[in-house]
Coordinates of C-alpha atoms in Angstrom, one line a residue:
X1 CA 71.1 79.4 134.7
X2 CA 73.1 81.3 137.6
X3 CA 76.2 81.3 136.0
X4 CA 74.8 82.3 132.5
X5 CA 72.9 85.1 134.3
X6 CA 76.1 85.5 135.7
X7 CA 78.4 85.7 132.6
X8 CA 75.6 88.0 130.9
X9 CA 76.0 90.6 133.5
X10 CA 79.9 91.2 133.4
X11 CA 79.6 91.0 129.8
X12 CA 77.4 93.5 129.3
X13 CA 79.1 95.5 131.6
X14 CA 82.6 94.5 129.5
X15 CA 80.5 95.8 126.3
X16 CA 80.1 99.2 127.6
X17 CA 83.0 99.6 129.1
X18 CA 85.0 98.7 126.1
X19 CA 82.8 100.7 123.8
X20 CA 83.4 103.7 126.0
X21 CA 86.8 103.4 125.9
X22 CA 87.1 103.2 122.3
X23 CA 84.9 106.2 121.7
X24 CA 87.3 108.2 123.6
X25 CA 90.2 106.4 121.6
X26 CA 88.9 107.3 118.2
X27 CA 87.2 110.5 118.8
X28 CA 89.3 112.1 121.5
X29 CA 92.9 110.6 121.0
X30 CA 93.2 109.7 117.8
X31 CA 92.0 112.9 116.4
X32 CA 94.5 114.7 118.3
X33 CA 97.5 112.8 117.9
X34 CA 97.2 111.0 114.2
X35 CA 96.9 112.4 111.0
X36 CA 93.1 111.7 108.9
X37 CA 95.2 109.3 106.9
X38 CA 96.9 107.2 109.9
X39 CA 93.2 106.7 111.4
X40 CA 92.4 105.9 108.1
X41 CA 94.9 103.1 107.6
X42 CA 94.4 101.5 110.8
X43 CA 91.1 101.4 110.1
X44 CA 91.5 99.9 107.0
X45 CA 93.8 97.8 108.4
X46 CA 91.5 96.2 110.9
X47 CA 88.6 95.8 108.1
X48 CA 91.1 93.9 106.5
X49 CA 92.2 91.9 109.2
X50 CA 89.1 90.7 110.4
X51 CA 87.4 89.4 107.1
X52 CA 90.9 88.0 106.2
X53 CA 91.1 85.8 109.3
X54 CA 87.3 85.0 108.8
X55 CA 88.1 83.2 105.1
X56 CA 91.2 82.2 105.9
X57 CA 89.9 80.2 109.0
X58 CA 87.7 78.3 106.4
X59 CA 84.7 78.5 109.3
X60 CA 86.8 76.3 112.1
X61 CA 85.4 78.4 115.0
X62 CA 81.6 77.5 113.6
X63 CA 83.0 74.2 113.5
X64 CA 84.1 73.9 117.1
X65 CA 81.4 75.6 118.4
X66 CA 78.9 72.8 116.4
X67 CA 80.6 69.9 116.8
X68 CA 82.6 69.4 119.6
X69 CA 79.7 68.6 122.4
X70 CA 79.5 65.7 120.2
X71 CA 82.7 64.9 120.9
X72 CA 83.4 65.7 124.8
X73 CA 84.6 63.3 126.5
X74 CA 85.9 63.0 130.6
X75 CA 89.7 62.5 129.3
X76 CA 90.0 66.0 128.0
X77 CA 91.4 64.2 124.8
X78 CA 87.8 65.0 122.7
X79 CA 89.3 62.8 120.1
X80 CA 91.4 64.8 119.0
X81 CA 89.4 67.7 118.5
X82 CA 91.9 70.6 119.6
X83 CA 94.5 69.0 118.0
X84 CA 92.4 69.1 114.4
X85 CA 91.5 73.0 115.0
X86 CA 95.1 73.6 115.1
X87 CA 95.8 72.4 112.4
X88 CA 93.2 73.2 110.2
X89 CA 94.0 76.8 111.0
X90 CA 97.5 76.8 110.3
X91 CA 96.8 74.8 107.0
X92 CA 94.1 77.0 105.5
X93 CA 95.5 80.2 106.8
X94 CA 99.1 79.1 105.0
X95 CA 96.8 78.5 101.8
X96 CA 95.3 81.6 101.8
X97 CA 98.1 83.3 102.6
X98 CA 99.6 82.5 99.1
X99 CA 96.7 83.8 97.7
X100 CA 96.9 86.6 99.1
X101 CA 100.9 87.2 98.3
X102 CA 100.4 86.3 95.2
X103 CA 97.5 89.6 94.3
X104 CA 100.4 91.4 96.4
X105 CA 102.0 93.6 93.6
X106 CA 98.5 94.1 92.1
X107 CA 97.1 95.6 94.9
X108 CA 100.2 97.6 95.6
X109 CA 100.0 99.1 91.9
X110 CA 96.4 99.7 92.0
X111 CA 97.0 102.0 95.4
X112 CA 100.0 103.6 94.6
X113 CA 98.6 106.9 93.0
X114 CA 96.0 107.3 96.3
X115 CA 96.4 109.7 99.2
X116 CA 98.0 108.0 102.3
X117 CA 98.9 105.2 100.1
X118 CA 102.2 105.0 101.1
X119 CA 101.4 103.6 104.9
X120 CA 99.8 100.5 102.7
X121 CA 102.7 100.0 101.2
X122 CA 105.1 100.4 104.2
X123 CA 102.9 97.9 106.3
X124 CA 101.2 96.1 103.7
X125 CA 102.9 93.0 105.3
X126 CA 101.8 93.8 108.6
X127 CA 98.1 92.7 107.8
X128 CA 99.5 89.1 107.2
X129 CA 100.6 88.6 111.2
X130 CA 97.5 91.0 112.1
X131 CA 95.1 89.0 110.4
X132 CA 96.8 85.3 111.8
X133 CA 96.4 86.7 115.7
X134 CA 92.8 87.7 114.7
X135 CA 92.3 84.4 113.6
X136 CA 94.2 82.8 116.6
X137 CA 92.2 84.8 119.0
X138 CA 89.3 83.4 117.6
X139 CA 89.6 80.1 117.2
X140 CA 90.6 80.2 121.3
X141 CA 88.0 82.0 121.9
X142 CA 85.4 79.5 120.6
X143 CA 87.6 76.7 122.3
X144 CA 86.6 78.6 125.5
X145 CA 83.1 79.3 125.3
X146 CA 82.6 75.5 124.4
X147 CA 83.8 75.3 128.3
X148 CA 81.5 77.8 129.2
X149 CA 84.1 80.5 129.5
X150 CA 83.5 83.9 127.8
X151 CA 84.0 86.2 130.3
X152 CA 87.8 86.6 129.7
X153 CA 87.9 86.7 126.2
X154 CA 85.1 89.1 126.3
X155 CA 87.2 91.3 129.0
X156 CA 90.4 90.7 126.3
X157 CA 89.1 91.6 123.1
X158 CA 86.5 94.3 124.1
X159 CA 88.7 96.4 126.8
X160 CA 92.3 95.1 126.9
X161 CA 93.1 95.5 123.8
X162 CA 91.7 99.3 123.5
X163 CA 94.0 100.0 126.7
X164 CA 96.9 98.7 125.0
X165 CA 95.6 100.9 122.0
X166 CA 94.7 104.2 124.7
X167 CA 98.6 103.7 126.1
X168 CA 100.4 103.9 123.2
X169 CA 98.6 106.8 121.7
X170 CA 99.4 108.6 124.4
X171 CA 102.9 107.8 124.1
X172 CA 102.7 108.9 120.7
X173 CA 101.7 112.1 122.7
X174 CA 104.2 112.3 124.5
X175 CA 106.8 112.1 121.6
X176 CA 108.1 108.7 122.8
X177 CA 106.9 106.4 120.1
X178 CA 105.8 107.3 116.3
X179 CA 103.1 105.4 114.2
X180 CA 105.3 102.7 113.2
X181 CA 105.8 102.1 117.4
X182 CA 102.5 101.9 117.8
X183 CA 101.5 99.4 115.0
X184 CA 104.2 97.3 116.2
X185 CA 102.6 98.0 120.0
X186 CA 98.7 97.0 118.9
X187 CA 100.7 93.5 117.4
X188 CA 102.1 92.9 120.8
X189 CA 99.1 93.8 121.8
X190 CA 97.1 90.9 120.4
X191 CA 99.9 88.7 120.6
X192 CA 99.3 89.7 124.9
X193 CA 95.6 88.4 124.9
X194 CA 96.6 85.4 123.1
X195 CA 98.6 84.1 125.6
X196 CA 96.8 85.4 128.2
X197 CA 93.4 83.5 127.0
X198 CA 95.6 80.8 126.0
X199 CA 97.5 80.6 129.5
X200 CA 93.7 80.5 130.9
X201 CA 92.5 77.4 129.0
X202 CA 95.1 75.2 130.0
X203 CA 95.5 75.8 133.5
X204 CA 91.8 75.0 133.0
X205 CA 93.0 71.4 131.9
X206 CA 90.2 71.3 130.2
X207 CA 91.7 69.9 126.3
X208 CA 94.7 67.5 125.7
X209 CA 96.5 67.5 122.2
X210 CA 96.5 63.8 121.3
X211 CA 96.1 62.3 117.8
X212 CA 93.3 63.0 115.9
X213 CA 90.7 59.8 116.3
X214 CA 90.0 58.0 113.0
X215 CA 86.4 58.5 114.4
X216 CA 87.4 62.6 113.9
X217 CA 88.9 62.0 110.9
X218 CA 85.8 60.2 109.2
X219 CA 83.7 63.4 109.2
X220 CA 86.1 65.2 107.8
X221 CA 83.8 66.0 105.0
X222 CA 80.9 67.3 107.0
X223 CA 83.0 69.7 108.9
X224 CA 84.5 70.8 105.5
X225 CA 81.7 71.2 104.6
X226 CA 79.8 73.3 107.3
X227 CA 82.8 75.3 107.6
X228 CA 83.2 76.4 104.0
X229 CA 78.8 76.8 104.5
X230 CA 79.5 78.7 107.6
X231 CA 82.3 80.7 106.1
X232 CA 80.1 82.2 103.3
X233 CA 77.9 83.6 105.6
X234 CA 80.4 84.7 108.3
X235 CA 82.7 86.2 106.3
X236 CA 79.5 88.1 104.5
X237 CA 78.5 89.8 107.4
X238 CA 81.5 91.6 108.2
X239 CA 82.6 91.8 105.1
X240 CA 79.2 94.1 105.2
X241 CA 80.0 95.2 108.2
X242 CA 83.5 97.0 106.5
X243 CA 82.9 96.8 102.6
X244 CA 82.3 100.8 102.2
X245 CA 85.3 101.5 104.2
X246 CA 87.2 98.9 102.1
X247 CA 85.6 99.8 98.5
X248 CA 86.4 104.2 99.9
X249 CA 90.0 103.1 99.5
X250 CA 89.6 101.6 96.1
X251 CA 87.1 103.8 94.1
X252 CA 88.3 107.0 95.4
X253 CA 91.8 109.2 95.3
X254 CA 91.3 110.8 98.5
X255 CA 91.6 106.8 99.9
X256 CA 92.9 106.8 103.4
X257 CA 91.7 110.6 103.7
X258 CA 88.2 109.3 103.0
X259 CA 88.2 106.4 105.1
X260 CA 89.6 108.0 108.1
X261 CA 86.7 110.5 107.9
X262 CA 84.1 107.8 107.3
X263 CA 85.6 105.2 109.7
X264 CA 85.0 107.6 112.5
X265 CA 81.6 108.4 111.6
X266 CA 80.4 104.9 111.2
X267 CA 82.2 103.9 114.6
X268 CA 80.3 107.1 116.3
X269 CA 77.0 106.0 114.5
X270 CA 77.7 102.1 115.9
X271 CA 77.1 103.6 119.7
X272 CA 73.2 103.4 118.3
X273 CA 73.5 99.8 118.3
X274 CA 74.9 99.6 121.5
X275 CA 71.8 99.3 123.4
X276 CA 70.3 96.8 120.8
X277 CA 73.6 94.3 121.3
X278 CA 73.0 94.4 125.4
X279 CA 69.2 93.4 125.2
X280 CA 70.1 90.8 122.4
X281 CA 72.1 88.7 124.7
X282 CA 69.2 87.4 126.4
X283 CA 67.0 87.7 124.0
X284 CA 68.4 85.6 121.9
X285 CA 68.7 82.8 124.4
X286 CA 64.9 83.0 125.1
X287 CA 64.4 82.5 121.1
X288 CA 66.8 79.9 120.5
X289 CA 64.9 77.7 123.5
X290 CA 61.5 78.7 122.6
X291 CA 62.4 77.2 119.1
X292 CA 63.0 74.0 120.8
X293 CA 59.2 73.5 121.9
X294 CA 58.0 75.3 118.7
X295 CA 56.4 78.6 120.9
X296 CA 55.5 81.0 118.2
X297 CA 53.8 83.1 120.5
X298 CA 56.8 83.5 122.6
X299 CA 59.0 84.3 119.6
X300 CA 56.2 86.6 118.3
X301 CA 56.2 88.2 121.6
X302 CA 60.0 88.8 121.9
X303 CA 60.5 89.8 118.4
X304 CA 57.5 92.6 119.0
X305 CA 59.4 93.9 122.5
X306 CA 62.5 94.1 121.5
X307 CA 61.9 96.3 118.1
X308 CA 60.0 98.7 120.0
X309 CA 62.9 99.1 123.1
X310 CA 65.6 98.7 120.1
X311 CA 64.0 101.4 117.9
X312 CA 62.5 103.6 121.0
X313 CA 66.3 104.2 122.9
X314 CA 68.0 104.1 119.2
X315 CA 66.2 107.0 118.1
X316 CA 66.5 108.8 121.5
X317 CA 70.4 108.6 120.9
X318 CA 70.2 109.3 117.2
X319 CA 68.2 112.5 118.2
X320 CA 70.8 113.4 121.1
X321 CA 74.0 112.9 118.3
X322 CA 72.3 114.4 115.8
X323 CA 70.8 118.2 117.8
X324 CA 74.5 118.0 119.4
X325 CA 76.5 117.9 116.1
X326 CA 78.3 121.1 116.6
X327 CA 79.7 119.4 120.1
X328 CA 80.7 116.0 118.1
X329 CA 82.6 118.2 115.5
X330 CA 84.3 120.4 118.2
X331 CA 85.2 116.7 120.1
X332 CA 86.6 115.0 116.9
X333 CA 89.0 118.3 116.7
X334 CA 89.9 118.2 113.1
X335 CA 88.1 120.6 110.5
X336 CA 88.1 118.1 107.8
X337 CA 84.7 116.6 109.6
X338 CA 82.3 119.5 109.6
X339 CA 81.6 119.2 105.8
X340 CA 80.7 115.4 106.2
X341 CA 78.5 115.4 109.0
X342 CA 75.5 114.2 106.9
X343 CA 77.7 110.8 106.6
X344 CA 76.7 110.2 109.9
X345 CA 73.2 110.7 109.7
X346 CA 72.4 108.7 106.8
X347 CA 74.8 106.0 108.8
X348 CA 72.9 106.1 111.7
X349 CA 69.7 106.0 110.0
X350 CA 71.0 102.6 108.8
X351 CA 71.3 101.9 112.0
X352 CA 68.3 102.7 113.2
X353 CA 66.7 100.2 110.4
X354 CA 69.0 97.3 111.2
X355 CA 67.7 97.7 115.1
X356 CA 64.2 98.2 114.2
X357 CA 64.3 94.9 112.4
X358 CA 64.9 93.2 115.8
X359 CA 65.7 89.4 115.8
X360 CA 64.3 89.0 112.3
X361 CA 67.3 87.7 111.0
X362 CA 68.7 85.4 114.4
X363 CA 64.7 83.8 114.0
X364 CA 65.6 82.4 110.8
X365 CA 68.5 81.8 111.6
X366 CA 67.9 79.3 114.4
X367 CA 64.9 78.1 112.2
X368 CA 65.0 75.1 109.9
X369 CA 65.8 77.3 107.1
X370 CA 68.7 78.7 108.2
X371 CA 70.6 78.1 105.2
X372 CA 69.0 80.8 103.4
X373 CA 70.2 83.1 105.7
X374 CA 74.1 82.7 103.9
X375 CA 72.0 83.0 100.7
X376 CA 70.6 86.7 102.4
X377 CA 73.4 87.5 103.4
X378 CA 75.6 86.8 100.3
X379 CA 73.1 88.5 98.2
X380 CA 73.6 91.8 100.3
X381 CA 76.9 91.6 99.4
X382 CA 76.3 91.8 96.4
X383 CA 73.8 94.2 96.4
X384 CA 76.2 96.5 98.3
X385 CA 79.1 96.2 96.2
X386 CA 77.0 96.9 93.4
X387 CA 75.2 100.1 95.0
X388 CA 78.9 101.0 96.3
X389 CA 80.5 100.7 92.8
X390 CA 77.7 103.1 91.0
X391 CA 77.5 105.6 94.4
X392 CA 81.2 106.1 95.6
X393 CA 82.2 107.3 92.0
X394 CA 79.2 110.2 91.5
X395 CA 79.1 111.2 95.1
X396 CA 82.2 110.3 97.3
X397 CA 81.9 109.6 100.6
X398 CA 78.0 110.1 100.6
X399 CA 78.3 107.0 98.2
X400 CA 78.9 104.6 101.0
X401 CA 77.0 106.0 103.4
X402 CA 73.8 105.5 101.4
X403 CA 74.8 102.0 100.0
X404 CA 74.9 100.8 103.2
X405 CA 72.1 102.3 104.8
X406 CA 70.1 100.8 101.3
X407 CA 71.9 97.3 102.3
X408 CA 70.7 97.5 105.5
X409 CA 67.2 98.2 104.4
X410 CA 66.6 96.2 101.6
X411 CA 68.2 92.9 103.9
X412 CA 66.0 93.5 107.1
X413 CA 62.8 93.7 104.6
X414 CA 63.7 90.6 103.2
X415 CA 64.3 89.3 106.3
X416 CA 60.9 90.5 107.7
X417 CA 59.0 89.3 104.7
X418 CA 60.4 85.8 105.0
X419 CA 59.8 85.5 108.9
X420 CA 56.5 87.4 108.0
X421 CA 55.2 84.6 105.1
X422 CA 56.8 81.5 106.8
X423 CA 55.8 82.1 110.4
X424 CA 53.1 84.6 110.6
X425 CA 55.5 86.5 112.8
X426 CA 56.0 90.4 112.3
X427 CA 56.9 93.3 114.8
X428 CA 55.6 96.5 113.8
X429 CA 52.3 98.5 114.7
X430 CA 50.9 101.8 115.8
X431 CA 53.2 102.5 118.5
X432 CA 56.1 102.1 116.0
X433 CA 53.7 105.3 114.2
X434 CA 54.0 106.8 117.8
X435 CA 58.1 106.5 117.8
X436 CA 58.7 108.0 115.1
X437 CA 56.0 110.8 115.8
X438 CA 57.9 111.6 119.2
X439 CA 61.1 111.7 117.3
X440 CA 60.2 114.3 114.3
X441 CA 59.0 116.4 117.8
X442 CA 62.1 116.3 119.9
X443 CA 64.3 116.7 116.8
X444 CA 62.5 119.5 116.3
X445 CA 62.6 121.1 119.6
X446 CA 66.2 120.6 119.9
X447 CA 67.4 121.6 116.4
X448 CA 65.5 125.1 117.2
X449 CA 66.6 125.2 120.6
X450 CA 68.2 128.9 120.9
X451 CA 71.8 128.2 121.5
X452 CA 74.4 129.0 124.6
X453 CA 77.8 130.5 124.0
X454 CA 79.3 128.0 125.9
X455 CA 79.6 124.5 123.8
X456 CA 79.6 122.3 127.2
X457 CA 76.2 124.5 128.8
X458 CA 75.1 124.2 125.3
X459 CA 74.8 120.1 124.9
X460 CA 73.9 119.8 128.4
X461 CA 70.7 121.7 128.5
X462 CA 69.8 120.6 124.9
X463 CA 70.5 116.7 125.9
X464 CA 68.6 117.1 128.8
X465 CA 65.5 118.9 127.9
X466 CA 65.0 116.9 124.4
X467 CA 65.6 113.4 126.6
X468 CA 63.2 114.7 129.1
X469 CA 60.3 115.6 126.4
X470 CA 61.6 112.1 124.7
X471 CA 60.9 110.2 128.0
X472 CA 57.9 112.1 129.3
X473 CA 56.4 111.2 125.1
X474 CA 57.4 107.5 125.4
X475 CA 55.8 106.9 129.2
X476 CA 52.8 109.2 128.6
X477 CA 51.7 107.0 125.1
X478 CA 53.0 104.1 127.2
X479 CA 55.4 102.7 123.9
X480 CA 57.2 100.1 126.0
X481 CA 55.2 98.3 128.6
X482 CA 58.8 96.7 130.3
X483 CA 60.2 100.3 130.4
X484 CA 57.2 101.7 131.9
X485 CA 57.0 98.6 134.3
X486 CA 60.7 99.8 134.8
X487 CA 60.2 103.8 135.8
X488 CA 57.0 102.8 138.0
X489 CA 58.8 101.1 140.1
X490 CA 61.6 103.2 140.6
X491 CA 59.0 105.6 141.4
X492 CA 57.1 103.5 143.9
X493 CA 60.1 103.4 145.9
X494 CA 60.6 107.3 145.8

């Protein structure tokens, strides 16, 4: 318990650091130093990346993570089992690979005519190497954590990585590199943390490479199996998680424009979540266990909590972005952002819903019907592909804005109504009223706030009175009994 308490702590701490430091990557650097259609590429390029290497891995890193305790063993050898997630990666990635080349003039074709187009085409093969070390990095990664390592890979992808990326933007500042330099500099990059984590695990000596056992090989169906299951539903989520940035580049001219705009607002919007992704960690622990003994009350009882925290600090961070836009405009630096601004509201409100949902989706998950859960989630896919297709086309960039905040809604309902019917377990009541009452009022106040001259003065006496209304509201109508727990202490001591 110490040394998961233990690893919990630095990786929250890893979390915000890294977050921090990509925030003032994309929305102070990047802004200054790339063109709209450079941020948009690389952000394409990394949406591609990711739910390439998630296919193409064919759900090996579910795999490992599911099977091998099964297959431990005192000799390191595991029977084999490092040996078989090699080369199940390097088979299946080579397989979809081809695939992928052979849709390669199509693609090109199709994005020809579209504004920035011309970086696709220029690095179009970089996304093959990009996506193999995204691939790689997971597949060690899950190799680790089956050790109980997670720390450095954590530390890796979350903050070492955005230095490498913080470095060579400022070189590009400095007129030493150009783009090209610094795509070729965030490949080294990744190629760095490989070997780094790699380096790690075997001075850890904790997996040998011998044969693959014949026992290994004998449930090769079931891990097929499992991973292709696993895959669906991986895959799904991020593809989710980047499908309107994807589908911008396809459905409208403006292409990389568009998605360099968008990209930045969904990646501002995502600090909402951040909160909600720190209090999961244990949280999710807690359910998984309480599962074990069948404690409905428990789960009831941690689904409840952590809606209310979730949606009580989301909201209070929604608020502060929102009654601060002209700051946020003035930070991202280029004009191109002021007319878009509503992007990031209606993307942050599908934040907001995806928090307020709390665990619905990791109870089912860890129930015995997980299994729907890749049906959920494939049918969202859908759902926003659809909703993206119709949108994009009448009403641009707006188009994906909405489709995923309607994804997000219509998937965290389902969710609720399933956990709801199956388990009796739901987490909304009056004090969820009271949130949102609380919010309407410090929006309010701070939206009609008179405004200072001076941009800095400005958001620092609107943040602070609107978060102290917020925070006086929340602890007066006592919404969270933990956070009040929290500030009555820390004034007991005072």
């Amino acid at each position: 318990m110490d040394l998961l308490k233990r690893q919990g702590f630095f990786n929250s701490l890893i979390l915000y650091a890294g977050t921090a430091l990509g925030f003032f990557n994309l929305i102070v650097l990047f802004q200054r130093f790339l063109t709209i259609e450079e941020i948009g590429f690389f952000s394409l390029m990394i949406a591609i990346s990711l739910l390439y290497a998630q296919i193409a891995s064919l759900g090996i890193s579910n795999v490992i993570l599911k099977f091998f305790p099964y297959y431990r063993s005192d000799d390191k050898q595991h029977g084999g089992f490092a040996t078989l997630a090699i080369i199940w990666s390097l088979i299946s990635f080579a397989l979809f690979t081809l695939l992928f080349l052979l849709f390669k003039n199509s693609i090109i074709d199709f994005y020809k005519e579209k504004k920035g187009a011309s970086l696709l085409v220029k690095y179009f093969y970089y996304l093959i190497p990009l996506s193999f070390l995204t691939m790689a990095f997971a597949v060690l990664e899950s190799m680790a954590l089956t050790v109980f390592k997670n720390v450095l890979s954590s530390f890796l992808r979350e903050v070492a990585l955005r230095a490498f990326t913080l470095v060579s933007v400022l070189l590009i500042a400095a007129a030493v590199i150009n783009y090209h330099d610094f795509l070729l500099i965030y490949m080294a990059a990744n190629v760095a943390i490989i070997l780094i984590l790699l380096i790690s695990i075997v001075k850890g000596k904790h997996f040998k490479l011998p044969v693959v056992s014949p026992q290994l090989l004998s449930e090769k169906k079931k891990f097929i199996s499992y991973g292709i299951f696993t895959v669906l539903s991986g895959s799904s989520f991020v593809m989710i998680q980047n499908l309107d940035i994807i589908m911008l580049s396809l459905l409208t001219t403006q292409s990389l424009s568009f998605v360099g705009i968008y990209g930045t607002f969904f990646s501002i919007a995502m600090v909402i979540s951040l909160p909600a992704k720190a209090l999961s960690r244990t949280s999710l622990q807690i359910v998984a266990q309480s599962w074990v003994t069948n404690d409905l009350a428990k789960i009831g009882k941690i689904y409840y909590k952590t809606s209310i925290v979730q949606m009580l600090i989301g909201c209070l961070l929604f608020i502060g972005m929102v009654v601060n836009r002209d700051f946020i405009v003035m930070l991202l630096h280029k004009p191109q952002y002021a007319g878009y601004f509503n992007v990031f509201i209606i993307v942050g409100f599908a934040f907001l819903v995806d928090m307020t949902g709390g665990l619905n989706g990791y109870i089912m998950n860890v129930s015995k019907y997980y299994r729907l859960t890749t049906v959920f989630i494939v049918s969202a896919v859908v759902f926003c592909v659809v909703a993206n297709w119709i949108l994009i086309p009448a009403i641009g960039m707006m188009g994906a804005a909405v489709s995923y905040f309607l994804t997000m809604l219509v998937l965290n309902f389902v969710y609720w109504l399933f956990v709801k019917v199956k388990f009796g377990l739901q987490p909304f009541g009056k004090v969820h009223l009271l949130i949102i009452g609380i919010s309407v009022i410090c929006f309010l106040i701070g939206f009609y706030l008179p405004a200072i001259s001076n941009i800095y003065l400005n958001t620092i006496y609107r943040s602070v009175i609107v978060t102290s209304i917020y925070c006086f509201l929340a602890y007066k109508f006592n919404i969270s009994e933990d956070i009040n727990a929290v500030f009555n202490n820390f004034l007991s001591k005072k």
